[in-house]
Amino acid sequence: MLRIRVATAAVLAAIVLVVLFALPVGAGIAFVAIVVLAGAWEWARFAGLTGPAGRLLYVLAAAALAALAWERTRAGASLQLLLTAAAGWWCVAFLWLAFKPHAINHAAAALAGFCVLVPAWVGIARLLLIAQPVRGAAWFFYMLLLVWAADVGAYFTGHHFGRVKLAPQISPGKTWEGLIGGVLASLIVAACGAVIFRYPPLPFLALGLAVVLASVVGDLTESMFKRYAGLKDSGALLPGHGGVLDRIDSITSSVPFFVLGLGWLGALT
């Protein structure tokens, strides 16, 4: 199982590298849109839409909202407002996880999917359009490295040392030891990023910590909805990983905090 998981991850990483650095920016934006809409197709099951027609309708609704959000965020202030609202949603999701993880219905699940997927695509797309002082694709790939480091660190640390359950009602396999391992791994990447991008280390460490904590909330949030829908995985497209949502859940929650953090650090001007 681990061999299949690693092989799939390697293929996905290679595809991401080609899309981000070997193809035009428009291709990268389109690729991310396809991935997000595939996520919407899977999320529709959380909202009780199990038939093809209902799931397609949900995907079209997500696409329409994404197009509207794209049009309305041409100005930097509007983009910041959207991402701030998205960050606020993830704070609400954290409280949801902590206090009412079983208080879910189909309507809430449907609305949550739009809150998860639409701002993530807009944030990534706008980030990819940045050409200087650092190319947006480089920033996005760096964020992916932070998330991947947290995921890998949590997986191996939790597997070997995990004892205390992090959220047993939502995701029994996750442990506090795994969380600590994931945080430490991502902070190493953050420290390397400070050197590579020539920024003061403390702000970058703070940004890395914010991203990894947000990624955990995103992962647990998807697990909460999967449990509600009676699903182990969101899909079966990716061998060893499950569905598209199982791979992008941490990314969707990280994007608002990462892009806003870069703005506050003055890295996007």
PDB file of C-alpha atoms in Angstrom:
ATOM      1  CA  MET A   1       0.000   0.000   0.000  1.00  0.00           C
ATOM      2  CA  LEU A   2       2.806   2.404   0.888  1.00  0.00           C
ATOM      3  CA  ARG A   3       4.576   1.642  -2.397  1.00  0.00           C
ATOM      4  CA  ILE A   4       1.424   2.450  -4.377  1.00  0.00           C
ATOM      5  CA  ARG A   5       0.879   5.614  -2.339  1.00  0.00           C
ATOM      6  CA  VAL A   6       4.441   6.817  -2.956  1.00  0.00           C
ATOM      7  CA  ALA A   7       4.305   5.974  -6.683  1.00  0.00           C
ATOM      8  CA  THR A   8       1.044   7.899  -7.110  1.00  0.00           C
ATOM      9  CA  ALA A   9       2.439  10.851  -5.160  1.00  0.00           C
ATOM     10  CA  ALA A  10       5.549  10.893  -7.369  1.00  0.00           C
ATOM     11  CA  VAL A  11       3.462  10.938 -10.541  1.00  0.00           C
ATOM     12  CA  LEU A  12       1.248  13.711  -9.181  1.00  0.00           C
ATOM     13  CA  ALA A  13       4.291  15.775  -8.162  1.00  0.00           C
ATOM     14  CA  ALA A  14       5.769  15.389 -11.651  1.00  0.00           C
ATOM     15  CA  ILE A  15       2.510  16.508 -13.262  1.00  0.00           C
ATOM     16  CA  VAL A  16       2.353  19.547 -10.983  1.00  0.00           C
ATOM     17  CA  LEU A  17       5.939  20.514 -11.839  1.00  0.00           C
ATOM     18  CA  VAL A  18       5.261  20.305 -15.563  1.00  0.00           C
ATOM     19  CA  VAL A  19       2.013  22.262 -15.312  1.00  0.00           C
ATOM     20  CA  LEU A  20       3.498  25.012 -13.143  1.00  0.00           C
ATOM     21  CA  PHE A  21       6.884  25.495 -14.771  1.00  0.00           C
ATOM     22  CA  ALA A  22       6.787  24.073 -18.297  1.00  0.00           C
ATOM     23  CA  LEU A  23       3.375  25.246 -19.514  1.00  0.00           C
ATOM     24  CA  PRO A  24       1.848  28.717 -19.922  1.00  0.00           C
ATOM     25  CA  VAL A  25       0.186  30.285 -16.885  1.00  0.00           C
ATOM     26  CA  GLY A  26      -3.244  29.852 -18.462  1.00  0.00           C
ATOM     27  CA  ALA A  27      -2.689  26.101 -18.630  1.00  0.00           C
ATOM     28  CA  GLY A  28      -1.879  26.042 -14.934  1.00  0.00           C
ATOM     29  CA  ILE A  29      -5.016  27.988 -14.065  1.00  0.00           C
ATOM     30  CA  ALA A  30      -7.117  25.660 -16.249  1.00  0.00           C
ATOM     31  CA  PHE A  31      -5.513  22.587 -14.678  1.00  0.00           C
ATOM     32  CA  VAL A  32      -6.314  23.801 -11.172  1.00  0.00           C
ATOM     33  CA  ALA A  33      -9.884  24.546 -12.293  1.00  0.00           C
ATOM     34  CA  ILE A  34     -10.279  20.974 -13.569  1.00  0.00           C
ATOM     35  CA  VAL A  35      -8.957  19.589 -10.289  1.00  0.00           C
ATOM     36  CA  VAL A  36     -11.297  21.790  -8.251  1.00  0.00           C
ATOM     37  CA  LEU A  37     -14.311  20.832 -10.356  1.00  0.00           C
ATOM     38  CA  ALA A  38     -13.375  17.177  -9.956  1.00  0.00           C
ATOM     39  CA  GLY A  39     -13.387  17.886  -6.240  1.00  0.00           C
ATOM     40  CA  ALA A  40     -16.849  19.407  -6.585  1.00  0.00           C
ATOM     41  CA  TRP A  41     -18.042  16.234  -8.322  1.00  0.00           C
ATOM     42  CA  GLU A  42     -16.892  14.234  -5.305  1.00  0.00           C
ATOM     43  CA  TRP A  43     -18.181  16.758  -2.764  1.00  0.00           C
ATOM     44  CA  ALA A  44     -21.671  16.477  -4.238  1.00  0.00           C
ATOM     45  CA  ARG A  45     -21.938  13.061  -2.543  1.00  0.00           C
ATOM     46  CA  PHE A  46     -21.520  14.744   0.848  1.00  0.00           C
ATOM     47  CA  ALA A  47     -24.555  16.857  -0.036  1.00  0.00           C
ATOM     48  CA  GLY A  48     -26.617  13.750  -0.775  1.00  0.00           C
ATOM     49  CA  LEU A  49     -26.355  14.098  -4.564  1.00  0.00           C
ATOM     50  CA  THR A  50     -25.443  10.576  -5.608  1.00  0.00           C
ATOM     51  CA  GLY A  51     -26.852  10.498  -9.154  1.00  0.00           C
ATOM     52  CA  PRO A  52     -24.913  11.825 -12.158  1.00  0.00           C
ATOM     53  CA  ALA A  53     -27.455  14.596 -12.887  1.00  0.00           C
ATOM     54  CA  GLY A  54     -27.393  15.958  -9.354  1.00  0.00           C
ATOM     55  CA  ARG A  55     -23.618  15.798  -9.134  1.00  0.00           C
ATOM     56  CA  LEU A  56     -23.260  17.522 -12.500  1.00  0.00           C
ATOM     57  CA  LEU A  57     -25.615  20.270 -11.359  1.00  0.00           C
ATOM     58  CA  TYR A  58     -23.460  20.801  -8.261  1.00  0.00           C
ATOM     59  CA  VAL A  59     -20.315  21.005 -10.405  1.00  0.00           C
ATOM     60  CA  LEU A  60     -21.975  23.575 -12.686  1.00  0.00           C
ATOM     61  CA  ALA A  61     -23.031  25.622  -9.658  1.00  0.00           C
ATOM     62  CA  ALA A  62     -19.458  25.547  -8.340  1.00  0.00           C
ATOM     63  CA  ALA A  63     -18.148  26.592 -11.760  1.00  0.00           C
ATOM     64  CA  ALA A  64     -20.627  29.480 -11.948  1.00  0.00           C
ATOM     65  CA  LEU A  65     -19.682  30.710  -8.474  1.00  0.00           C
ATOM     66  CA  ALA A  66     -15.993  30.421  -9.320  1.00  0.00           C
ATOM     67  CA  ALA A  67     -16.492  32.436 -12.517  1.00  0.00           C
ATOM     68  CA  LEU A  68     -18.391  35.109 -10.595  1.00  0.00           C
ATOM     69  CA  ALA A  69     -15.733  35.240  -7.867  1.00  0.00           C
ATOM     70  CA  TRP A  70     -13.025  35.504 -10.522  1.00  0.00           C
ATOM     71  CA  GLU A  71     -14.762  38.424 -12.164  1.00  0.00           C
ATOM     72  CA  ARG A  72     -15.328  40.209  -8.851  1.00  0.00           C
ATOM     73  CA  THR A  73     -11.724  39.827  -7.629  1.00  0.00           C
ATOM     74  CA  ARG A  74      -9.908  41.681 -10.375  1.00  0.00           C
ATOM     75  CA  ALA A  75      -9.065  44.364  -7.823  1.00  0.00           C
ATOM     76  CA  GLY A  76      -6.600  43.448  -5.080  1.00  0.00           C
ATOM     77  CA  ALA A  77      -8.906  44.691  -2.328  1.00  0.00           C
ATOM     78  CA  SER A  78     -11.722  42.430  -3.535  1.00  0.00           C
ATOM     79  CA  LEU A  79      -9.415  39.424  -3.608  1.00  0.00           C
ATOM     80  CA  GLN A  80      -8.258  40.174  -0.090  1.00  0.00           C
ATOM     81  CA  LEU A  81     -11.873  40.410   1.042  1.00  0.00           C
ATOM     82  CA  LEU A  82     -12.732  37.029  -0.506  1.00  0.00           C
ATOM     83  CA  LEU A  83      -9.701  35.330   1.022  1.00  0.00           C
ATOM     84  CA  THR A  84     -10.360  36.923   4.401  1.00  0.00           C
ATOM     85  CA  ALA A  85     -13.910  35.592   4.272  1.00  0.00           C
ATOM     86  CA  ALA A  86     -12.526  32.175   3.307  1.00  0.00           C
ATOM     87  CA  ALA A  87     -10.099  32.278   6.235  1.00  0.00           C
ATOM     88  CA  GLY A  88     -13.058  33.158   8.455  1.00  0.00           C
ATOM     89  CA  TRP A  89     -14.938  30.144   7.109  1.00  0.00           C
ATOM     90  CA  TRP A  90     -12.030  27.883   8.066  1.00  0.00           C
ATOM     91  CA  CYS A  91     -12.085  29.320  11.579  1.00  0.00           C
ATOM     92  CA  VAL A  92     -15.790  28.416  11.684  1.00  0.00           C
ATOM     93  CA  ALA A  93     -14.915  24.946  10.373  1.00  0.00           C
ATOM     94  CA  PHE A  94     -12.450  24.529  13.232  1.00  0.00           C
ATOM     95  CA  LEU A  95     -15.161  25.376  15.767  1.00  0.00           C
ATOM     96  CA  TRP A  96     -17.525  23.032  13.927  1.00  0.00           C
ATOM     97  CA  LEU A  97     -14.986  20.224  14.254  1.00  0.00           C
ATOM     98  CA  ALA A  98     -14.309  20.984  17.891  1.00  0.00           C
ATOM     99  CA  PHE A  99     -17.857  21.340  19.183  1.00  0.00           C
ATOM    100  CA  LYS A 100     -20.478  20.035  16.732  1.00  0.00           C
ATOM    101  CA  PRO A 101     -18.886  17.504  14.337  1.00  0.00           C
ATOM    102  CA  HIS A 102     -22.162  15.591  13.999  1.00  0.00           C
ATOM    103  CA  ALA A 103     -24.353  18.639  13.320  1.00  0.00           C
ATOM    104  CA  ILE A 104     -24.459  18.217   9.537  1.00  0.00           C
ATOM    105  CA  ASN A 105     -27.208  18.105   6.946  1.00  0.00           C
ATOM    106  CA  HIS A 106     -27.207  18.010   3.161  1.00  0.00           C
ATOM    107  CA  ALA A 107     -27.758  21.752   2.757  1.00  0.00           C
ATOM    108  CA  ALA A 108     -24.894  22.604   5.124  1.00  0.00           C
ATOM    109  CA  ALA A 109     -22.638  20.147   3.309  1.00  0.00           C
ATOM    110  CA  ALA A 110     -23.494  21.646  -0.081  1.00  0.00           C
ATOM    111  CA  LEU A 111     -22.813  25.194   1.115  1.00  0.00           C
ATOM    112  CA  ALA A 112     -19.574  24.125   2.808  1.00  0.00           C
ATOM    113  CA  GLY A 113     -18.316  22.673  -0.467  1.00  0.00           C
ATOM    114  CA  PHE A 114     -18.643  26.022  -2.207  1.00  0.00           C
ATOM    115  CA  CYS A 115     -16.856  27.736   0.706  1.00  0.00           C
ATOM    116  CA  VAL A 116     -14.024  25.224   0.442  1.00  0.00           C
ATOM    117  CA  LEU A 117     -13.512  25.000  -3.307  1.00  0.00           C
ATOM    118  CA  VAL A 118     -14.345  28.383  -4.842  1.00  0.00           C
ATOM    119  CA  PRO A 119     -11.971  30.635  -2.821  1.00  0.00           C
ATOM    120  CA  ALA A 120      -9.200  28.042  -3.162  1.00  0.00           C
ATOM    121  CA  TRP A 121      -9.345  28.124  -6.954  1.00  0.00           C
ATOM    122  CA  VAL A 122      -9.560  31.912  -7.121  1.00  0.00           C
ATOM    123  CA  GLY A 123      -6.659  32.303  -4.693  1.00  0.00           C
ATOM    124  CA  ILE A 124      -4.442  29.868  -6.599  1.00  0.00           C
ATOM    125  CA  ALA A 125      -5.373  31.325  -9.989  1.00  0.00           C
ATOM    126  CA  ARG A 126      -4.647  34.892  -8.889  1.00  0.00           C
ATOM    127  CA  LEU A 127      -1.382  33.766  -7.322  1.00  0.00           C
ATOM    128  CA  LEU A 128      -0.270  32.043 -10.534  1.00  0.00           C
ATOM    129  CA  LEU A 129      -0.755  35.297 -12.457  1.00  0.00           C
ATOM    130  CA  ILE A 130       1.921  37.041 -10.406  1.00  0.00           C
ATOM    131  CA  ALA A 131       5.143  37.431 -12.380  1.00  0.00           C
ATOM    132  CA  GLN A 132       7.355  39.434 -10.011  1.00  0.00           C
ATOM    133  CA  PRO A 133       9.236  39.892  -7.746  1.00  0.00           C
ATOM    134  CA  VAL A 134       8.818  36.109  -7.409  1.00  0.00           C
ATOM    135  CA  ARG A 135       6.846  34.090  -9.916  1.00  0.00           C
ATOM    136  CA  GLY A 136       3.478  33.011  -8.557  1.00  0.00           C
ATOM    137  CA  ALA A 137       4.059  29.405  -9.610  1.00  0.00           C
ATOM    138  CA  ALA A 138       7.131  29.285  -7.358  1.00  0.00           C
ATOM    139  CA  TRP A 139       5.102  30.588  -4.410  1.00  0.00           C
ATOM    140  CA  PHE A 140       2.357  28.050  -5.029  1.00  0.00           C
ATOM    141  CA  PHE A 141       4.810  25.178  -5.306  1.00  0.00           C
ATOM    142  CA  TYR A 142       6.436  26.314  -2.079  1.00  0.00           C
ATOM    143  CA  MET A 143       3.019  26.200  -0.382  1.00  0.00           C
ATOM    144  CA  LEU A 144       2.511  22.691  -1.749  1.00  0.00           C
ATOM    145  CA  LEU A 145       5.854  21.675  -0.262  1.00  0.00           C
ATOM    146  CA  LEU A 146       4.736  22.995   3.124  1.00  0.00           C
ATOM    147  CA  VAL A 147       1.517  20.988   2.937  1.00  0.00           C
ATOM    148  CA  TRP A 148       3.206  17.862   1.598  1.00  0.00           C
ATOM    149  CA  ALA A 149       5.898  18.029   4.290  1.00  0.00           C
ATOM    150  CA  ALA A 150       3.197  18.264   6.949  1.00  0.00           C
ATOM    151  CA  ASP A 151       1.358  15.317   5.410  1.00  0.00           C
ATOM    152  CA  VAL A 152       4.454  13.114   5.108  1.00  0.00           C
ATOM    153  CA  GLY A 153       5.748  14.079   8.545  1.00  0.00           C
ATOM    154  CA  ALA A 154       2.381  13.350  10.143  1.00  0.00           C
ATOM    155  CA  TYR A 155       2.012  10.042   8.285  1.00  0.00           C
ATOM    156  CA  PHE A 156       5.349   8.556   9.326  1.00  0.00           C
ATOM    157  CA  THR A 157       5.484  10.057  12.810  1.00  0.00           C
ATOM    158  CA  GLY A 158       1.930   8.961  13.527  1.00  0.00           C
ATOM    159  CA  HIS A 159       2.601   5.490  12.141  1.00  0.00           C
ATOM    160  CA  HIS A 160       5.662   4.905  14.310  1.00  0.00           C
ATOM    161  CA  PHE A 161       4.948   6.946  17.431  1.00  0.00           C
ATOM    162  CA  GLY A 162       1.241   7.759  17.373  1.00  0.00           C
ATOM    163  CA  ARG A 163      -0.571   7.018  20.623  1.00  0.00           C
ATOM    164  CA  VAL A 164      -2.888   9.887  21.564  1.00  0.00           C
ATOM    165  CA  LYS A 165      -5.827  10.341  19.187  1.00  0.00           C
ATOM    166  CA  LEU A 166      -6.237  13.829  17.720  1.00  0.00           C
ATOM    167  CA  ALA A 167      -9.909  13.650  16.730  1.00  0.00           C
ATOM    168  CA  PRO A 168     -11.191  10.107  17.339  1.00  0.00           C
ATOM    169  CA  GLN A 169     -14.792  10.920  16.418  1.00  0.00           C
ATOM    170  CA  ILE A 170     -13.771  12.330  13.047  1.00  0.00           C
ATOM    171  CA  SER A 171     -10.557  10.640  11.946  1.00  0.00           C
ATOM    172  CA  PRO A 172      -9.445   7.837  14.297  1.00  0.00           C
ATOM    173  CA  GLY A 173      -6.126   7.363  12.505  1.00  0.00           C
ATOM    174  CA  LYS A 174      -4.765  10.820  13.276  1.00  0.00           C
ATOM    175  CA  THR A 175      -2.732  11.407  16.432  1.00  0.00           C
ATOM    176  CA  TRP A 176      -1.203  14.321  18.310  1.00  0.00           C
ATOM    177  CA  GLU A 177       2.224  12.789  17.748  1.00  0.00           C
ATOM    178  CA  GLY A 178       1.555  12.808  14.015  1.00  0.00           C
ATOM    179  CA  LEU A 179       0.486  16.447  14.185  1.00  0.00           C
ATOM    180  CA  ILE A 180       3.703  17.388  15.965  1.00  0.00           C
ATOM    181  CA  GLY A 181       5.756  15.489  13.392  1.00  0.00           C
ATOM    182  CA  GLY A 182       3.931  17.227  10.564  1.00  0.00           C
ATOM    183  CA  VAL A 183       4.459  20.649  12.122  1.00  0.00           C
ATOM    184  CA  LEU A 184       8.188  20.027  12.592  1.00  0.00           C
ATOM    185  CA  ALA A 185       8.581  18.808   9.006  1.00  0.00           C
ATOM    186  CA  SER A 186       6.780  21.833   7.590  1.00  0.00           C
ATOM    187  CA  LEU A 187       8.822  24.218   9.758  1.00  0.00           C
ATOM    188  CA  ILE A 188      11.994  22.769   8.236  1.00  0.00           C
ATOM    189  CA  VAL A 189      10.581  23.562   4.795  1.00  0.00           C
ATOM    190  CA  ALA A 190       9.600  27.030   6.033  1.00  0.00           C
ATOM    191  CA  ALA A 191      13.128  27.672   7.266  1.00  0.00           C
ATOM    192  CA  CYS A 192      14.544  26.586   3.903  1.00  0.00           C
ATOM    193  CA  GLY A 193      12.033  28.879   2.184  1.00  0.00           C
ATOM    194  CA  ALA A 194      13.258  31.849   4.206  1.00  0.00           C
ATOM    195  CA  VAL A 195      16.776  31.215   2.890  1.00  0.00           C
ATOM    196  CA  ILE A 196      15.710  30.608  -0.714  1.00  0.00           C
ATOM    197  CA  PHE A 197      13.357  33.587  -0.935  1.00  0.00           C
ATOM    198  CA  ARG A 198      15.611  35.777   1.258  1.00  0.00           C
ATOM    199  CA  TYR A 199      13.034  36.738   3.844  1.00  0.00           C
ATOM    200  CA  PRO A 200      13.443  37.004   7.635  1.00  0.00           C
ATOM    201  CA  PRO A 201      13.063  33.514   9.150  1.00  0.00           C
ATOM    202  CA  LEU A 202      10.569  34.279  11.922  1.00  0.00           C
ATOM    203  CA  PRO A 203       7.784  35.571   9.623  1.00  0.00           C
ATOM    204  CA  PHE A 204       8.305  32.597   7.331  1.00  0.00           C
ATOM    205  CA  LEU A 205       8.184  30.173  10.235  1.00  0.00           C
ATOM    206  CA  ALA A 206       4.950  31.831  11.376  1.00  0.00           C
ATOM    207  CA  LEU A 207       3.535  31.537   7.857  1.00  0.00           C
ATOM    208  CA  GLY A 208       4.564  27.881   7.671  1.00  0.00           C
ATOM    209  CA  LEU A 209       2.922  27.175  11.026  1.00  0.00           C
ATOM    210  CA  ALA A 210      -0.299  28.889   9.928  1.00  0.00           C
ATOM    211  CA  VAL A 211      -0.344  26.875   6.710  1.00  0.00           C
ATOM    212  CA  VAL A 212       0.195  23.514   8.388  1.00  0.00           C
ATOM    213  CA  LEU A 213      -2.446  24.167  11.050  1.00  0.00           C
ATOM    214  CA  ALA A 214      -4.888  25.251   8.350  1.00  0.00           C
ATOM    215  CA  SER A 215      -4.049  22.116   6.372  1.00  0.00           C
ATOM    216  CA  VAL A 216      -4.957  19.955   9.362  1.00  0.00           C
ATOM    217  CA  VAL A 217      -8.325  21.706   9.683  1.00  0.00           C
ATOM    218  CA  GLY A 218      -8.954  21.142   5.976  1.00  0.00           C
ATOM    219  CA  ASP A 219      -8.099  17.459   6.246  1.00  0.00           C
ATOM    220  CA  LEU A 220     -10.315  16.948   9.297  1.00  0.00           C
ATOM    221  CA  THR A 221     -13.166  18.915   7.751  1.00  0.00           C
ATOM    222  CA  GLU A 222     -13.254  16.641   4.719  1.00  0.00           C
ATOM    223  CA  SER A 223     -13.075  13.632   7.059  1.00  0.00           C
ATOM    224  CA  MET A 224     -16.049  15.014   8.983  1.00  0.00           C
ATOM    225  CA  PHE A 225     -18.142  15.199   5.823  1.00  0.00           C
ATOM    226  CA  LYS A 226     -16.963  11.791   4.619  1.00  0.00           C
ATOM    227  CA  ARG A 227     -18.015  10.276   7.924  1.00  0.00           C
ATOM    228  CA  TYR A 228     -21.403  11.978   7.610  1.00  0.00           C
ATOM    229  CA  ALA A 229     -21.811  10.540   4.109  1.00  0.00           C
ATOM    230  CA  GLY A 230     -20.630   7.085   5.204  1.00  0.00           C
ATOM    231  CA  LEU A 231     -17.563   7.166   2.944  1.00  0.00           C
ATOM    232  CA  LYS A 232     -14.012   6.021   3.622  1.00  0.00           C
ATOM    233  CA  ASP A 233     -12.589   7.958   0.670  1.00  0.00           C
ATOM    234  CA  SER A 234     -14.049  10.741  -1.438  1.00  0.00           C
ATOM    235  CA  GLY A 235     -13.374   8.698  -4.568  1.00  0.00           C
ATOM    236  CA  ALA A 236     -11.100   6.066  -6.089  1.00  0.00           C
ATOM    237  CA  LEU A 237      -9.318   7.998  -8.842  1.00  0.00           C
ATOM    238  CA  LEU A 238      -5.881   8.079  -7.182  1.00  0.00           C
ATOM    239  CA  PRO A 239      -4.434   4.663  -6.202  1.00  0.00           C
ATOM    240  CA  GLY A 240      -3.292   4.623  -2.597  1.00  0.00           C
ATOM    241  CA  HIS A 241      -4.814   8.026  -1.883  1.00  0.00           C
ATOM    242  CA  GLY A 242      -8.520   7.797  -2.687  1.00  0.00           C
ATOM    243  CA  GLY A 243     -10.226  10.627  -4.508  1.00  0.00           C
ATOM    244  CA  VAL A 244      -9.253  14.105  -5.620  1.00  0.00           C
ATOM    245  CA  LEU A 245     -10.597  15.665  -2.427  1.00  0.00           C
ATOM    246  CA  ASP A 246      -8.441  13.335  -0.370  1.00  0.00           C
ATOM    247  CA  ARG A 247      -5.414  14.987  -1.978  1.00  0.00           C
ATOM    248  CA  ILE A 248      -6.515  18.624  -2.095  1.00  0.00           C
ATOM    249  CA  ASP A 249      -8.416  18.985   1.191  1.00  0.00           C
ATOM    250  CA  SER A 250      -5.340  20.325   3.000  1.00  0.00           C
ATOM    251  CA  ILE A 251      -4.488  22.588   0.077  1.00  0.00           C
ATOM    252  CA  THR A 252      -7.911  24.219  -0.109  1.00  0.00           C
ATOM    253  CA  SER A 253      -7.730  25.286   3.527  1.00  0.00           C
ATOM    254  CA  SER A 254      -4.128  26.484   3.248  1.00  0.00           C
ATOM    255  CA  VAL A 255      -4.562  28.779   0.254  1.00  0.00           C
ATOM    256  CA  PRO A 256      -6.404  31.704   1.938  1.00  0.00           C
ATOM    257  CA  PHE A 257      -3.929  31.885   4.828  1.00  0.00           C
ATOM    258  CA  PHE A 258      -0.903  31.488   2.568  1.00  0.00           C
ATOM    259  CA  VAL A 259      -1.883  34.156   0.044  1.00  0.00           C
ATOM    260  CA  LEU A 260      -3.000  36.574   2.754  1.00  0.00           C
ATOM    261  CA  GLY A 261       0.231  35.895   4.638  1.00  0.00           C
ATOM    262  CA  LEU A 262       2.328  36.644   1.579  1.00  0.00           C
ATOM    263  CA  GLY A 263       0.439  39.899   1.148  1.00  0.00           C
ATOM    264  CA  TRP A 264       1.020  40.913   4.759  1.00  0.00           C
ATOM    265  CA  LEU A 265       4.740  40.100   4.358  1.00  0.00           C
ATOM    266  CA  GLY A 266       4.871  42.325   1.289  1.00  0.00           C
ATOM    267  CA  ALA A 267       5.967  39.383  -0.859  1.00  0.00           C
ATOM    268  CA  LEU A 268       3.421  39.988  -3.612  1.00  0.00           C
ATOM    269  CA  THR A 269       4.302  43.593  -4.458  1.00  0.00           C
TER     270      THR A 269
END
